[in-house]
Coordinates of C-alpha atoms in Angstrom, one line a residue:
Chain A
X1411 CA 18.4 1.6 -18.3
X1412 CA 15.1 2.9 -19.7
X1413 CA 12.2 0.6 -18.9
X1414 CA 10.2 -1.7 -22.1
X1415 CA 7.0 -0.4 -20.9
X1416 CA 7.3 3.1 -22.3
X1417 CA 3.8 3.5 -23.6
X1418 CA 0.4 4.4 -21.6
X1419 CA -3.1 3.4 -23.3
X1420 CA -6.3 5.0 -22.0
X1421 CA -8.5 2.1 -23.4
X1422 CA -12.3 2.7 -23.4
X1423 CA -14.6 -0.3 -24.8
X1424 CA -18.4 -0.5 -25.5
X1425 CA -19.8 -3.3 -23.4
X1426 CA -20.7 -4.9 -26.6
X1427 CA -17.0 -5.4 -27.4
X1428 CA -15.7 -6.1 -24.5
X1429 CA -14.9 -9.9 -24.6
X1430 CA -13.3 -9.3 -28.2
X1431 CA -11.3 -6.5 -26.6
X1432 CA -10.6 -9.1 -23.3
X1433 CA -9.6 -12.0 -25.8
X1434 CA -6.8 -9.6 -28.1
X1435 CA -5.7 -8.3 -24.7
X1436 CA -5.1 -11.8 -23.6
X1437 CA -3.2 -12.4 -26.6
X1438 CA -1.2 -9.8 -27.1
X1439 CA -0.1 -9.1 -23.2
X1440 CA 2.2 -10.9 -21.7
X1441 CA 1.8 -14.7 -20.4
X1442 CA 0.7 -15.5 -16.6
X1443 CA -1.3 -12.2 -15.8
X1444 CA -4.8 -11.9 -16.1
X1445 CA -5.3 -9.6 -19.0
X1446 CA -8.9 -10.7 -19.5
X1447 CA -9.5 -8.6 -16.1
X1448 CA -8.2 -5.7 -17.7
X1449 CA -11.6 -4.0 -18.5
X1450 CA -13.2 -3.6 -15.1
X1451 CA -14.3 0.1 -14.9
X1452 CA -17.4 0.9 -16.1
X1453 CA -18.3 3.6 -17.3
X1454 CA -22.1 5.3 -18.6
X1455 CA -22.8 8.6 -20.0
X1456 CA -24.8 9.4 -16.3
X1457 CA -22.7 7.4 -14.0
X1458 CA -25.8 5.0 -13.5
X1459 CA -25.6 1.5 -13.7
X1460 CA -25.7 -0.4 -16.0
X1461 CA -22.2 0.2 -17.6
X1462 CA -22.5 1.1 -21.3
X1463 CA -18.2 0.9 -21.8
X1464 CA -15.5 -0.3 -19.7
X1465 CA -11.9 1.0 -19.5
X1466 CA -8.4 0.2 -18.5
X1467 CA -5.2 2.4 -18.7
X1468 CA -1.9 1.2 -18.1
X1469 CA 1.4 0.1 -19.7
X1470 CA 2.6 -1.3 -23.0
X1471 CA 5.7 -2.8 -24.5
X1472 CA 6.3 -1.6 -28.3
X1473 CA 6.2 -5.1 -29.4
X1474 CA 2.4 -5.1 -27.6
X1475 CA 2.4 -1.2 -29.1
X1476 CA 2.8 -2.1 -32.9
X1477 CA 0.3 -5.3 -32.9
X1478 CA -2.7 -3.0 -31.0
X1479 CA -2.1 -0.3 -33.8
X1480 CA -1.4 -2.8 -36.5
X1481 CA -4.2 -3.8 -36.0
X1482 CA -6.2 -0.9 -35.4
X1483 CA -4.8 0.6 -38.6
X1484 CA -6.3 -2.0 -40.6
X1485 CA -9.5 -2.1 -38.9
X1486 CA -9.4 -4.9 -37.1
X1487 CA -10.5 -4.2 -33.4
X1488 CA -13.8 -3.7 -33.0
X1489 CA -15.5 -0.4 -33.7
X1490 CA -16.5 0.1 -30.2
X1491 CA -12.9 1.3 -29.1
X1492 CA -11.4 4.3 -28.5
X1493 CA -7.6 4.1 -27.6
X1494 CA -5.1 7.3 -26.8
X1495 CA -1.8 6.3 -26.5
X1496 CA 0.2 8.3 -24.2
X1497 CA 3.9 8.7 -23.4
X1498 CA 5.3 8.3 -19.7
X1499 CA 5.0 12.0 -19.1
X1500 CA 1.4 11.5 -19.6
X1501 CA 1.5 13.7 -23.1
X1502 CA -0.5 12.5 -26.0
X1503 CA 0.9 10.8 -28.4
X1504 CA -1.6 9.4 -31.1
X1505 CA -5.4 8.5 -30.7
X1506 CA -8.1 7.3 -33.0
X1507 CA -10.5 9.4 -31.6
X1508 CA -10.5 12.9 -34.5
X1509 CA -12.1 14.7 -31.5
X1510 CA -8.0 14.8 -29.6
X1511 CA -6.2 15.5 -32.9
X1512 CA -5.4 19.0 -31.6
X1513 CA -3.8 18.1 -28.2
X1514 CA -1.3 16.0 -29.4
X1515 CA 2.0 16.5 -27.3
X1516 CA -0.3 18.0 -24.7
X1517 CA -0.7 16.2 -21.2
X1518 CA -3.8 13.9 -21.6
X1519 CA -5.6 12.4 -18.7
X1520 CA -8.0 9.0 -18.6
X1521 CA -9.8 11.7 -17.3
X1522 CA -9.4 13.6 -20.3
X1523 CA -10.5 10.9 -22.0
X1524 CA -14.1 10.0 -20.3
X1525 CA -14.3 14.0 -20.8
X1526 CA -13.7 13.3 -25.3
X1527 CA -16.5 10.5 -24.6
X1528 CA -19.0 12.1 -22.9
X1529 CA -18.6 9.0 -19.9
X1530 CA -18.6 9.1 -16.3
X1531 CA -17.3 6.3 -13.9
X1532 CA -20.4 4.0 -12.7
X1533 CA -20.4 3.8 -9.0
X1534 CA -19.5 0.9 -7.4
X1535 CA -21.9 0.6 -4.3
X1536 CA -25.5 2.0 -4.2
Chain B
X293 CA 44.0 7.3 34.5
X294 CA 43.7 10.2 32.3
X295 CA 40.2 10.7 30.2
X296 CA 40.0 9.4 26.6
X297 CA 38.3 11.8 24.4
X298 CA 35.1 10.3 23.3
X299 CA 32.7 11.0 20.1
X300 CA 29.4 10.4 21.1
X301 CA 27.7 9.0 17.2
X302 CA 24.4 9.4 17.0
X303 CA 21.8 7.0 17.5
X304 CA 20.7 5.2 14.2
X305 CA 16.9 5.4 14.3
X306 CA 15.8 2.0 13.1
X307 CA 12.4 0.7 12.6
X308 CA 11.0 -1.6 15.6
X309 CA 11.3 -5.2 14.5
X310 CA 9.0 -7.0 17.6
X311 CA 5.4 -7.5 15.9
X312 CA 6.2 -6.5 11.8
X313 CA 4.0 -8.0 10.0
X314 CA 4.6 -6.4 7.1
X315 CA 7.3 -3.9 5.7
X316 CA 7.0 -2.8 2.1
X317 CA 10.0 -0.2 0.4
X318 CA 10.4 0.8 -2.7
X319 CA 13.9 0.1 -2.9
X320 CA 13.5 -3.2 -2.5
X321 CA 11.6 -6.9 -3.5
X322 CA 9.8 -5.3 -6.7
X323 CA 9.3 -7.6 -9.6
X324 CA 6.8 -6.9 -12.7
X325 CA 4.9 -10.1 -12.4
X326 CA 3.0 -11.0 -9.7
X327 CA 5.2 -14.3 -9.3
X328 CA 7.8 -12.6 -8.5
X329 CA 10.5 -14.0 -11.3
X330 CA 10.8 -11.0 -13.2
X331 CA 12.8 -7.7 -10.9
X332 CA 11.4 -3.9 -11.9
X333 CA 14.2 -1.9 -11.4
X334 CA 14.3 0.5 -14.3
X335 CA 12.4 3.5 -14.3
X336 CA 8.9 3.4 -14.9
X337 CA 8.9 -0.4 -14.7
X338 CA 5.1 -1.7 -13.9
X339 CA 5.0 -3.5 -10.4
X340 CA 2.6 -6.3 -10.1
X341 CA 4.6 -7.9 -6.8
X342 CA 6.3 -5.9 -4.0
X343 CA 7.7 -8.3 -1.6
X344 CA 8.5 -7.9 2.1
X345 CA 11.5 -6.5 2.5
X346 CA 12.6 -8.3 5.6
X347 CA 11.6 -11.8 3.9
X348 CA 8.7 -11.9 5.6
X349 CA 6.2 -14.3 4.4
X350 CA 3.5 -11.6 2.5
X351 CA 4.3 -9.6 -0.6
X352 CA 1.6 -7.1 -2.2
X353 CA 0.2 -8.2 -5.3
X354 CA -1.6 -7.4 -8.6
X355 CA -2.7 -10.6 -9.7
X356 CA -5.1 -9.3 -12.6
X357 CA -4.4 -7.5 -15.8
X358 CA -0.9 -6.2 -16.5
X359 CA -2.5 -2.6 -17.0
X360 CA -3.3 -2.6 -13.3
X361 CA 0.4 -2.6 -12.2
X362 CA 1.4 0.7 -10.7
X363 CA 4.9 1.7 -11.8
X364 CA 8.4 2.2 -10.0
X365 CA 9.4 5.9 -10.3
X366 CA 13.5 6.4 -9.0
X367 CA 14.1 9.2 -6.7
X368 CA 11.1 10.3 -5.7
X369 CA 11.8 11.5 -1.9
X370 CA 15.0 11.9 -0.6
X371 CA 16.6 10.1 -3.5
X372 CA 14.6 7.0 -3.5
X373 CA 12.0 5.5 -5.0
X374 CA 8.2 5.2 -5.2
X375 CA 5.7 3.5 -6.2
X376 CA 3.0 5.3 -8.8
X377 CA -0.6 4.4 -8.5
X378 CA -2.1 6.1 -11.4
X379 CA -6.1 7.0 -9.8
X380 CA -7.6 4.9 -12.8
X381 CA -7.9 1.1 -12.0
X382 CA -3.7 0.4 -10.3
X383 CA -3.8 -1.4 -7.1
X384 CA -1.8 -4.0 -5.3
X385 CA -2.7 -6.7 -2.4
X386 CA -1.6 -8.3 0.2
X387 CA -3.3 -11.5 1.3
X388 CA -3.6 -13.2 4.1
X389 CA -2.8 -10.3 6.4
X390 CA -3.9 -11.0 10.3
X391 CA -4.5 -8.3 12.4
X392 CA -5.8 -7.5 15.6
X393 CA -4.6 -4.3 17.1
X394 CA -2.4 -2.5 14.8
X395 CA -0.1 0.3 14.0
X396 CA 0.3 1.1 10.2
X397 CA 3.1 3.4 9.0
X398 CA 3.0 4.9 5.1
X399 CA 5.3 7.2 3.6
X400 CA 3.3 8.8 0.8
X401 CA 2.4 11.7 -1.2
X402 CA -1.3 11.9 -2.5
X403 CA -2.0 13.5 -6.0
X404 CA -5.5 13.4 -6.3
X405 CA -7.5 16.9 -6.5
X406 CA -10.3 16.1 -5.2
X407 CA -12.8 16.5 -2.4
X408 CA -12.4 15.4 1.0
X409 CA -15.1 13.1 1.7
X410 CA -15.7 9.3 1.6
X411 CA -15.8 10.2 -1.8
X412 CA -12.2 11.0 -2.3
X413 CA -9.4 8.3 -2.9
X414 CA -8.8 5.2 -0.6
X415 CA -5.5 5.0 -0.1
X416 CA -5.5 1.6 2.1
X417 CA -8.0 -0.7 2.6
X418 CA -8.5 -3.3 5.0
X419 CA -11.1 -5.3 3.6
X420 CA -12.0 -8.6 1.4
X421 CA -12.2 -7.1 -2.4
X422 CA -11.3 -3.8 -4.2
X423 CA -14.8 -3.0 -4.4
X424 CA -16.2 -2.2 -1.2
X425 CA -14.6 -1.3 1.9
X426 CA -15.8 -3.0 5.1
X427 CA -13.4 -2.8 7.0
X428 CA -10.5 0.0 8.2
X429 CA -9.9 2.7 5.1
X430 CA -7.7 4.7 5.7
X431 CA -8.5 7.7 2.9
X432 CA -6.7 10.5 1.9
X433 CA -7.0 12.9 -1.2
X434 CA -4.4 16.0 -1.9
X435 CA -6.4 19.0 -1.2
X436 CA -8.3 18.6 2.1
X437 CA -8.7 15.0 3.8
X438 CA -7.0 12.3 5.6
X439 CA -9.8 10.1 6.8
X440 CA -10.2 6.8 8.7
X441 CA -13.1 5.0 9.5
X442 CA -15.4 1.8 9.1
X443 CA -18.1 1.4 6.5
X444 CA -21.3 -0.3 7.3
X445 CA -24.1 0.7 5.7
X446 CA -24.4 4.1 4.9
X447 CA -21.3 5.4 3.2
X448 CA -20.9 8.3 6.0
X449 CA -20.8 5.7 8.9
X450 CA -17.8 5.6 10.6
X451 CA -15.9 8.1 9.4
X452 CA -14.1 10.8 11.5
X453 CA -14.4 14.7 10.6
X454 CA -11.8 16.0 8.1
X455 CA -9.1 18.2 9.5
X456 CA -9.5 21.6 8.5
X457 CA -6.4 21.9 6.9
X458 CA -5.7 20.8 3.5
X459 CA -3.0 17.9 3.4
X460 CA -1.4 19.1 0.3
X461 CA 0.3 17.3 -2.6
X462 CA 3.7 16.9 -0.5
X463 CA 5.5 13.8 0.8
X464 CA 4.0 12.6 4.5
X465 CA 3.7 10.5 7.4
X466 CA 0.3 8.3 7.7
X467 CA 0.2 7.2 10.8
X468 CA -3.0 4.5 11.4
X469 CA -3.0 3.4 15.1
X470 CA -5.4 1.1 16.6
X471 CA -3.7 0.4 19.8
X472 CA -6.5 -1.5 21.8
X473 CA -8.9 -2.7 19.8
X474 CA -11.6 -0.2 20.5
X475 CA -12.8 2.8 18.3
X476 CA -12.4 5.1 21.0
X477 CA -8.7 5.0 20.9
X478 CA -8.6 4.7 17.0
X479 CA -6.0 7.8 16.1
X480 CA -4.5 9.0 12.7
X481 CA -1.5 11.1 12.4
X482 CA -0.2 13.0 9.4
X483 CA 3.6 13.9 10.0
X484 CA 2.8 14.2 13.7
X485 CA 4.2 12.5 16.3
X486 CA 1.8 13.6 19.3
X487 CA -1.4 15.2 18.2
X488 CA -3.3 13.1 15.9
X489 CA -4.9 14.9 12.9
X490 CA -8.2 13.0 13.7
X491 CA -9.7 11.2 16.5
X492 CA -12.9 8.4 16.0
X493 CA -15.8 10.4 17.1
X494 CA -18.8 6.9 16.4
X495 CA -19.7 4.8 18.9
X496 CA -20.7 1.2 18.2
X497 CA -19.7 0.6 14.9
X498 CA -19.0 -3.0 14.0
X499 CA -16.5 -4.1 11.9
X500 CA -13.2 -3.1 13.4
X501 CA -10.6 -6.3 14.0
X502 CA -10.8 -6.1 17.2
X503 CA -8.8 -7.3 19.9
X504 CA -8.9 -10.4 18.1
X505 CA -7.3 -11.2 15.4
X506 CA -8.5 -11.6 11.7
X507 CA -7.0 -12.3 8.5
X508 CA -8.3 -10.0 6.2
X509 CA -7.3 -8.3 2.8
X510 CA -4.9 -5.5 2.9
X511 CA -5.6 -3.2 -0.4
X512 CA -2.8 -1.0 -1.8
X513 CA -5.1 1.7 -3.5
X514 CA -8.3 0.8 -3.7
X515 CA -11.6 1.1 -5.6
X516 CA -13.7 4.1 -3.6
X517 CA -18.1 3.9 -3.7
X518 CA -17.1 6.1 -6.8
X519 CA -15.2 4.0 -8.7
X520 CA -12.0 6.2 -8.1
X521 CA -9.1 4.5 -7.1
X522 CA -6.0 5.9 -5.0
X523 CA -3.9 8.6 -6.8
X524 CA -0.9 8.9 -5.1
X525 CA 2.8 7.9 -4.7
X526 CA 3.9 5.3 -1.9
X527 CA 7.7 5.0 -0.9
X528 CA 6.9 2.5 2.3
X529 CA 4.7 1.4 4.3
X530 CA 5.2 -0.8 7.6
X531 CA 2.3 -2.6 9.6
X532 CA 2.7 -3.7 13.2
X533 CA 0.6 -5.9 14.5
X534 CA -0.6 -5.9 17.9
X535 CA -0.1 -1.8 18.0
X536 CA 2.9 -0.4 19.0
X537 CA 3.8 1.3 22.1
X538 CA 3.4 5.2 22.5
X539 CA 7.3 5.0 22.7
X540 CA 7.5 2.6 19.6
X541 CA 5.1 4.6 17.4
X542 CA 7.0 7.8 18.3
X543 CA 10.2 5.8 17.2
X544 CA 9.5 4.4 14.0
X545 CA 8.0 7.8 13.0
X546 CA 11.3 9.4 13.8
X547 CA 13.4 6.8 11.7
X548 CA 10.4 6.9 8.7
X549 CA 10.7 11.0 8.6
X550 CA 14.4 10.8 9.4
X551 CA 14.6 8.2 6.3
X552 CA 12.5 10.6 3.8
X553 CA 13.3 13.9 4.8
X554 CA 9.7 14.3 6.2
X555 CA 9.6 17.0 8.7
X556 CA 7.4 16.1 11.5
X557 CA 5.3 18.4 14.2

């Protein structure tokens, strides 16, 4: 039996976005887990706080799939995201970043991902 | 009377049960919602509650965002399963642990690549939130470290040299023991049964359990000073609490490799 969560977002947010990102998570995830939480790495182009974006990667269901992308297609989440959806074998799939249009169907990291952005994970003690 | 021909069977090695606190398998107790209604049993299912697998009264937990879950992946090691924490923001909990001496047992395979240092991965924490690490870590990345140790203050403090040989990205036998209470008999053991991989080398650090107990936080993967979190799979993991016997520890090692296929030195 194959599992329902069969695709993996790398999901980086501008801090500026990131309740609007929190609140469509929430609604779209499924009911009696935090989804607002979802966002809690920061990120920064130097690593230094503060956190200019925050980022999440993880698990979808299609149905959760096709209203991110819906969405998304009609330009409808905030300008501030970048989202590459992977498969469960970690390959690329589709992004809406142009800069990862040529490593479609090639393994794709969240590290991969900071790398497109030009972001580094902000420490978390001094 | 004449002889009967016996067959001598050999001995099943079984885990101890006297002072198991907690004993987590990937075979057994996962559900995808950290209430425990819904079972993960497919495939890449996401995990967000791994309950005891004795009944006991704790269960590992991700009570945040469903992207946090690591997933199950079937037949991992020896033809069962693992848990996969993905080394981005996946981690589990278990509450309400107490410990005071202990002995903690971990079939896993580390898949991080990176450096060997307090920098690299946390695999287990023993400590109040994700995001700092007070209290015992026991940290491991694949190509050089398996480190214990107790933070306070600066990041270095407490920790024990790294071995000199890489640990690999292959399936092994963490062995945390913390038989008395004290730092000076604070040992870790990577598929060993006799020589410990590390030995605590600091004096008066503060921090440690103790003799007494404590109820701590017991994270499955945790957030390092870095922001990285644990990269690695984990197939079980057993905590005794007070510390086992030399005789025990050697014994539940046997049945763990035995049980995995883990060849031990």
């Amino acid at each position: 039996m194959s599992t329902a969560w069969i695709h993996c977002y790398h999901l980086v947010v501008a801090a500026a976005d990131v309740a609007d990102v929190a609140d469509l998570c929430a609604a779209i995830g499924p009911a009696g887990l935090a989804e607002r939480d979802g966002l809690s790495l920061g990120l920064s182009p130097s690593g230094q706080s503060p956190a200019t974006h925050f980022a999440a990667s993880g698990q979808v269901t299609e149905p959760m799939r096709q209203v991110l992308e819906t969405l998304a297609d009609a330009g409808q989440i905030p300008a501030g995201v970048a989202w590459y959806r992977c498969d469960l074998e970690g390959r690329l799939v589709r992004a809406n970043r142009a800069t990862v249009a040529a490593r479609i169907g090639q393994p794709f990291t969240f590290d991969d991902a900071l790398a497109d952005l030009g972001l580094q994970r902000v420490a978390a003690l001094a | 009377m004449p002889l009967v021909p016996q067959t001598l069977a050999p001995r099943a090695l079984e885990l101890p049960t006297a002072g198991r606190a907690l004993w987590l398998r990937a075979d057994a107790g996962l559900y995808q919602d950290a209430a425990g209604t819904l079972p993960a049993a497919a495939d890449n299912d996401p995990v967000a509650h791994w309950a005891d697998a004795a009944g006991g009264p704790l269960a590992a937990v991700q009570p945040g965002s469903s992207l946090k879950r690591p997933r199950l992946r079937l037949a991992q090691v020896a033809g069962r399963p693992a848990l996969r924490f993905d080394g981005v923001d996946d981690g589990l909990l278990v509450a309400g642990l107490t410990l005071s001496t202990f002995t903690l047992l971990a079939v896993a395979k580390p898949t991080y690549p990176g450096p060997g240092d307090f920098n690299s991965r946390v695999l287990l924490e023993h400590s109040a939130t994700f995001n700092d690490h007070p209290g015992h870590n026991l940290i491991v990345s694949r190509d050089a470290t398996l480190l214990h140790g107790v933070r306070r203050g600066a990041l270095a403090s407490g920790l024990t040299s790294p071995p000199p040989t890489p640990l690999g990205e292959s399936w092994c036998l963490l062995v945390h023991d913390y038989p008395d209470g004290t730092h000076a008999a604070h040992r870790l053991y990577r598929s060993r049964l006799v020589v410990p991989v590390s030995a605590e080398t600091f004096a008066g650090m503060s921090g440690d359990p103790g003799a007494s107990p404590v109820t701590d936080t017991l994270h499955l993967a945790a957030r390092n000073n870095t922001s990285l979190f644990a990269q690695l799979d984990l197939a079980e993991l057993v905590v005794y609490t007070p510390g086992l016997s030399t005789a025990a520890r050697v014994g539940a090692s046997r049945a763990l490799a035995a049980r995995y296929g883990v060849a031990l030195t």
